[in-house]
Structure formats: structure tokens, C-alpha cells
CSV table of C-alpha atoms in Angstrom, one decimal:
chain,number,residue,atom,x,y,z
B,1,MET,CA,39.1,34.7,-29.4
B,2,TYR,CA,36.3,32.3,-29.6
B,3,VAL,CA,35.6,32.6,-25.9
B,4,LYS,CA,35.5,36.4,-26.1
B,5,LEU,CA,33.0,36.2,-29.0
B,6,LEU,CA,30.9,33.7,-27.0
B,7,LEU,CA,30.9,35.9,-24.0
B,8,ALA,CA,30.0,39.0,-26.1
B,9,GLY,CA,27.1,37.0,-27.6
B,10,ILE,CA,25.8,36.0,-24.2
B,11,LEU,CA,26.0,39.5,-22.9
B,12,SER,CA,24.3,40.8,-26.0
B,13,PHE,CA,21.5,38.3,-25.5
B,14,PHE,CA,20.8,39.3,-21.9
B,15,SER,CA,21.0,42.9,-22.8
B,16,LEU,CA,18.4,42.5,-25.5
B,17,SER,CA,16.3,40.3,-23.2
B,18,ASN,CA,16.3,43.1,-20.5
B,19,TYR,CA,15.5,45.6,-23.1
B,20,ALA,CA,12.5,43.5,-24.3
B,21,GLN,CA,11.2,43.2,-20.8
B,22,GLU,CA,11.3,47.0,-20.5
B,23,ASP,CA,9.2,47.5,-23.6
B,24,PRO,CA,5.7,48.9,-23.0
B,25,PRO,CA,3.3,46.1,-22.2
B,26,GLN,CA,0.8,45.1,-24.9
B,27,HIS,CA,-3.0,45.0,-24.9
B,28,ILE,CA,-3.7,47.3,-22.1
B,29,LEU,CA,-7.3,48.3,-22.3
B,30,PRO,CA,-8.4,51.8,-23.1
B,31,GLY,CA,-8.8,54.1,-20.1
B,32,GLU,CA,-12.6,54.5,-20.5
B,33,LEU,CA,-13.0,50.7,-20.6
B,34,GLN,CA,-10.9,50.3,-17.5
B,35,ILE,CA,-13.1,52.8,-15.8
B,36,LYS,CA,-16.2,50.8,-16.7
B,37,ILE,CA,-14.8,47.6,-15.4
B,38,ALA,CA,-13.5,49.2,-12.2
B,39,VAL,CA,-16.7,50.9,-11.2
B,40,THR,CA,-18.7,47.8,-11.8
B,41,ALA,CA,-17.3,46.5,-8.5
B,42,ALA,CA,-19.1,49.3,-6.6
B,43,PRO,CA,-22.7,49.7,-5.6
B,44,GLU,CA,-24.4,51.8,-8.3
B,45,ALA,CA,-24.8,54.8,-5.9
B,46,PHE,CA,-21.0,55.1,-5.7
B,47,ARG,CA,-20.0,54.5,-9.3
B,48,GLU,CA,-20.4,57.8,-11.1
B,49,ASN,CA,-18.3,59.9,-8.7
B,50,ALA,CA,-15.7,57.4,-7.6
B,51,THR,CA,-12.0,58.0,-8.2
B,52,VAL,CA,-10.6,55.4,-10.6
B,53,LEU,CA,-7.1,54.0,-10.6
B,54,GLY,CA,-5.9,52.1,-13.7
B,55,TYR,CA,-3.0,51.6,-16.1
B,56,ASP,CA,-1.5,53.9,-18.7
B,57,PRO,CA,-0.1,52.5,-22.0
B,58,GLN,CA,3.3,51.8,-20.4
B,59,GLY,CA,1.7,49.7,-17.7
B,60,GLU,CA,2.1,52.2,-14.8
B,61,LEU,CA,-0.7,52.6,-12.3
B,62,ILE,CA,-2.2,56.1,-12.5
B,63,GLU,CA,-5.3,58.0,-11.7
B,64,LEU,CA,-7.6,57.5,-14.7
B,65,ARG,CA,-10.4,59.7,-13.2
B,66,LYS,CA,-10.6,62.0,-10.3
B,67,GLY,CA,-13.8,61.5,-8.3
B,68,SER,CA,-15.8,63.6,-6.0
B,69,ASN,CA,-17.0,61.1,-3.4
B,70,ASP,CA,-15.2,59.1,-0.8
B,71,TYR,CA,-14.6,56.0,-2.9
B,72,ILE,CA,-11.7,54.6,-5.0
B,73,CYS,CA,-12.2,51.9,-7.7
B,74,LEU,CA,-9.2,49.9,-8.9
B,75,ALA,CA,-9.1,48.6,-12.4
B,76,PRO,CA,-8.0,45.0,-13.0
B,77,ASP,CA,-4.3,44.2,-13.3
B,78,TYR,CA,-3.7,43.6,-17.0
B,79,ARG,CA,-1.0,41.0,-16.1
B,80,ARG,CA,-3.6,38.7,-14.6
B,81,PRO,CA,-6.1,38.0,-17.4
B,82,GLN,CA,-7.4,34.8,-15.8
B,83,TYR,CA,-8.2,36.6,-12.6
B,84,PHE,CA,-9.4,40.0,-13.9
B,85,ALA,CA,-10.4,41.6,-10.7
B,86,SER,CA,-11.6,45.1,-9.8
B,87,TYR,CA,-12.1,46.5,-6.4
B,88,CYS,CA,-13.9,49.5,-4.8
B,89,TYR,CA,-13.3,50.8,-1.3
B,90,PRO,CA,-13.4,53.9,0.9
B,91,LYS,CA,-10.4,56.2,0.7
B,92,SER,CA,-9.6,55.3,4.3
B,93,LEU,CA,-8.4,51.9,3.0
B,94,GLU,CA,-6.1,53.3,0.3
B,95,PRO,CA,-2.9,53.6,2.5
B,96,MET,CA,-3.2,49.9,3.3
B,97,MET,CA,-4.0,49.0,-0.4
B,98,LYS,CA,-1.2,51.2,-1.7
B,99,ARG,CA,1.3,49.8,0.7
B,100,GLY,CA,0.4,46.3,-0.4
B,101,ARG,CA,1.0,47.2,-4.0
B,102,GLU,CA,4.4,48.7,-3.2
B,103,LEU,CA,5.5,45.6,-1.3
B,104,ILE,CA,4.3,43.3,-4.1
B,105,ALA,CA,6.4,45.4,-6.5
B,106,GLU,CA,9.4,44.9,-4.2
B,107,GLY,CA,8.9,41.1,-4.3
B,108,LYS,CA,7.5,40.9,-0.8
B,109,ARG,CA,4.1,39.5,-1.5
B,110,ARG,CA,4.3,36.8,1.1
B,111,ASP,CA,5.5,39.2,3.8
B,112,ARG,CA,3.2,42.1,3.1
B,113,ASP,CA,0.7,41.4,5.8
B,114,LYS,CA,3.4,41.0,8.4
B,115,ILE,CA,5.1,44.2,7.3
B,116,ARG,CA,1.9,46.2,7.2
B,117,ALA,CA,0.9,44.9,10.6
B,118,ARG,CA,4.2,46.1,12.1
B,119,GLU,CA,3.9,49.5,10.4
B,120,ILE,CA,0.3,50.0,11.6
B,121,GLU,CA,1.4,49.1,15.2
B,122,GLU,CA,4.3,51.5,14.9
B,123,GLY,CA,2.0,54.3,13.6
B,124,LYS,CA,3.7,54.5,10.3
B,125,LEU,CA,0.7,53.2,8.3
B,126,SER,CA,-2.9,54.3,8.8
B,127,PHE,CA,-5.8,51.8,8.9
B,128,PRO,CA,-9.4,52.6,9.8
B,129,LYS,CA,-10.6,51.7,13.3
B,130,GLN,CA,-14.2,51.5,12.3
B,131,PRO,CA,-15.8,48.7,10.1
B,132,THR,CA,-15.0,49.4,6.5
B,133,THR,CA,-16.3,47.6,3.3
B,134,LEU,CA,-14.4,46.6,0.2
B,135,TYR,CA,-16.2,45.4,-2.9
B,136,GLY,CA,-14.7,42.9,-5.3
B,137,TYR,CA,-15.7,41.9,-8.9
B,138,TRP,CA,-13.7,39.5,-11.0
B,139,GLY,CA,-13.8,37.1,-13.9
B,140,THR,CA,-11.6,36.5,-17.0
B,141,LEU,CA,-10.5,38.9,-19.7
B,142,ASP,CA,-11.8,36.5,-22.3
B,143,SER,CA,-15.4,36.9,-21.0
B,144,LEU,CA,-15.3,40.7,-21.0
B,145,ASN,CA,-18.0,42.7,-22.8
B,146,ARG,CA,-16.0,45.6,-24.1
B,147,GLU,CA,-19.1,47.8,-24.4
B,148,THR,CA,-20.5,47.5,-20.9
B,149,GLY,CA,-17.3,46.5,-18.9
B,150,GLU,CA,-19.1,43.4,-17.5
B,151,MET,CA,-17.8,39.9,-17.6
B,152,ALA,CA,-20.0,36.9,-18.4
B,153,ASP,CA,-18.3,34.7,-15.8
B,154,ALA,CA,-18.0,37.4,-13.2
B,155,LYS,CA,-18.2,36.8,-9.4
B,156,ARG,CA,-18.5,39.1,-6.5
B,157,ARG,CA,-17.2,39.3,-3.0
B,158,TYR,CA,-17.9,41.7,-0.1
B,159,VAL,CA,-15.3,42.2,2.6
B,160,ILE,CA,-16.0,44.1,5.8
B,161,TYR,CA,-12.9,44.9,7.8
B,162,ILE,CA,-13.3,44.9,11.6
B,163,PRO,CA,-9.8,45.3,13.1
B,164,PHE,CA,-8.9,42.7,15.7
B,165,ALA,CA,-12.4,41.1,15.7
B,166,LYS,CA,-12.9,37.6,17.0
B,167,ALA,CA,-15.4,35.3,15.3
B,168,GLU,CA,-17.0,34.1,18.5
B,169,ASP,CA,-17.7,37.7,19.5
B,170,LEU,CA,-19.5,38.3,16.2
B,171,GLY,CA,-21.4,35.0,16.2
B,172,LEU,CA,-19.6,33.9,13.1
B,173,SER,CA,-17.5,30.9,12.0
B,174,ASN,CA,-13.9,31.4,11.2
B,175,LYS,CA,-14.1,28.8,8.4
B,176,PRO,CA,-15.0,29.4,4.8
B,177,ASN,CA,-18.1,27.9,3.2
B,178,ASN,CA,-19.7,27.6,-0.3
B,179,LEU,CA,-23.1,28.7,0.8
B,180,GLY,CA,-22.6,32.5,0.7
B,181,MET,CA,-22.7,32.6,4.5
B,182,PRO,CA,-20.5,35.3,6.1
B,183,TRP,CA,-17.5,34.2,8.0
B,184,LEU,CA,-14.5,35.9,9.7
B,185,MET,CA,-11.1,35.7,8.1
B,186,ASP,CA,-7.8,36.6,9.8
B,187,GLU,CA,-9.5,37.0,13.1
B,188,GLY,CA,-7.7,38.8,15.8
B,189,THR,CA,-5.4,40.7,13.4
B,190,TYR,CA,-5.5,44.2,12.1
B,191,LYS,CA,-7.2,43.0,8.9
B,192,ALA,CA,-9.8,40.7,10.4
B,193,HIS,CA,-12.7,40.8,8.0
B,194,ILE,CA,-16.1,39.4,7.3
B,195,MET,CA,-16.1,37.5,4.0
B,196,ILE,CA,-19.3,37.3,2.0
B,197,THR,CA,-18.9,35.4,-1.3
B,198,PRO,CA,-22.2,34.7,-3.1
B,199,PRO,CA,-22.5,31.1,-4.4
B,200,MET,CA,-21.1,30.4,-7.8
B,201,ASP,CA,-24.6,30.4,-9.4
B,202,HIS,CA,-25.3,33.9,-8.0
B,203,LYS,CA,-26.4,36.3,-10.7
B,204,HIS,CA,-24.0,39.2,-10.3
B,205,GLY,CA,-26.1,41.7,-12.2
B,206,ARG,CA,-25.0,45.3,-12.7
């Protein structure tokens, strides 16, 4: 009898734990604030009319605002307050970005590049053949100005995808640096890209 009660208690505990994990996440920012943070990643000329993806009160990624230009801005993932990052990129990159999110949700974060590369080669996943730029803006949730959507400790990064490019052909190094100099990452692959990361004391501005 004792064993049965103990097992029932354990099952009840795990049942309650699973239920708690399925509760709606707390402290998700209001949609309008998510939009402000998301578009801050983009050049000013793209911000007003960009489509914005962000999170609803249940933590699901949704379209917060439908835009009219060719750009998508992605609000920071509320689950990563110490790396509160937003991105903006042309719609031609969205299939690759969306597939990456799907694979991460499936627990395949480490394999996502290999899987996407195979799917691109097989024609199952589209990826632009021309150079394409992604804009990144990140800091910490604690440093967020909830009026402007800016973060006091924010940094920026600019990524220019040039599929299958080689560093030598572009006159670039394939090693990172802390000087803000461009360099080529993932050379020779579908997602070869020029990385430009302004130095830490760079004034990110608006």
C-alpha cells in the first residue's frame, strides 16, 4: 500500500511539473515595445515599414506587425534576457531563418547548419544567391529603455551573406578580430558571410 501511495505521489509530482512548464511564460514584453526593439536593429530607412515578428502572451512567435517593404525584423527571444538580440533582414533570408528556428525547437541546434545545407543542396530550402545583409542589435533586458526600445549596453553586428565565398578571393581574413575589421566566417559554405562587429566602445546610436 505504501509503495502504491509513493508511486502515486511521484506521478502526481511529475504531472504538476509538466503542467507548470506548460503555463504561459511570464514577463513577455508588450507587443509595441517588442516592435520598437526589433526595428532598432535595422537602418532607419527600413524601420517604419518592416514586418515584425515577436511573441504573444503565451510565448508563441507571431507576426506583430505586417509591413509593406522587403524587410523582416525579429524581436528578442524573451527566454534569453542576458543576450537580448533583435535582427532585421530581407525576406529572402526568412526561409533559412525560419528553418533554423524550427530545428532549434526540435532540439537540433547543433545540427541545424548541416541539415539546412543538405536541404538547400536538395532544393528543399531556398537561400538567396546574391549577397544579402542581416543586421543585429543586442544587449541585456536589464539595460532596456522601455520608452525608446534601446539598450544602454547594446552592440551591433552586420552580416553580409555571400554563398560559398572564399576569404582569399575577397581579400579578407577568415579569422575574427576585435578591431571592427570585416572578416569572412564559414567560408566555402552556403552561409559564408562577412562579419562586421564594431568595437566594444562603438556608439551604437539609433
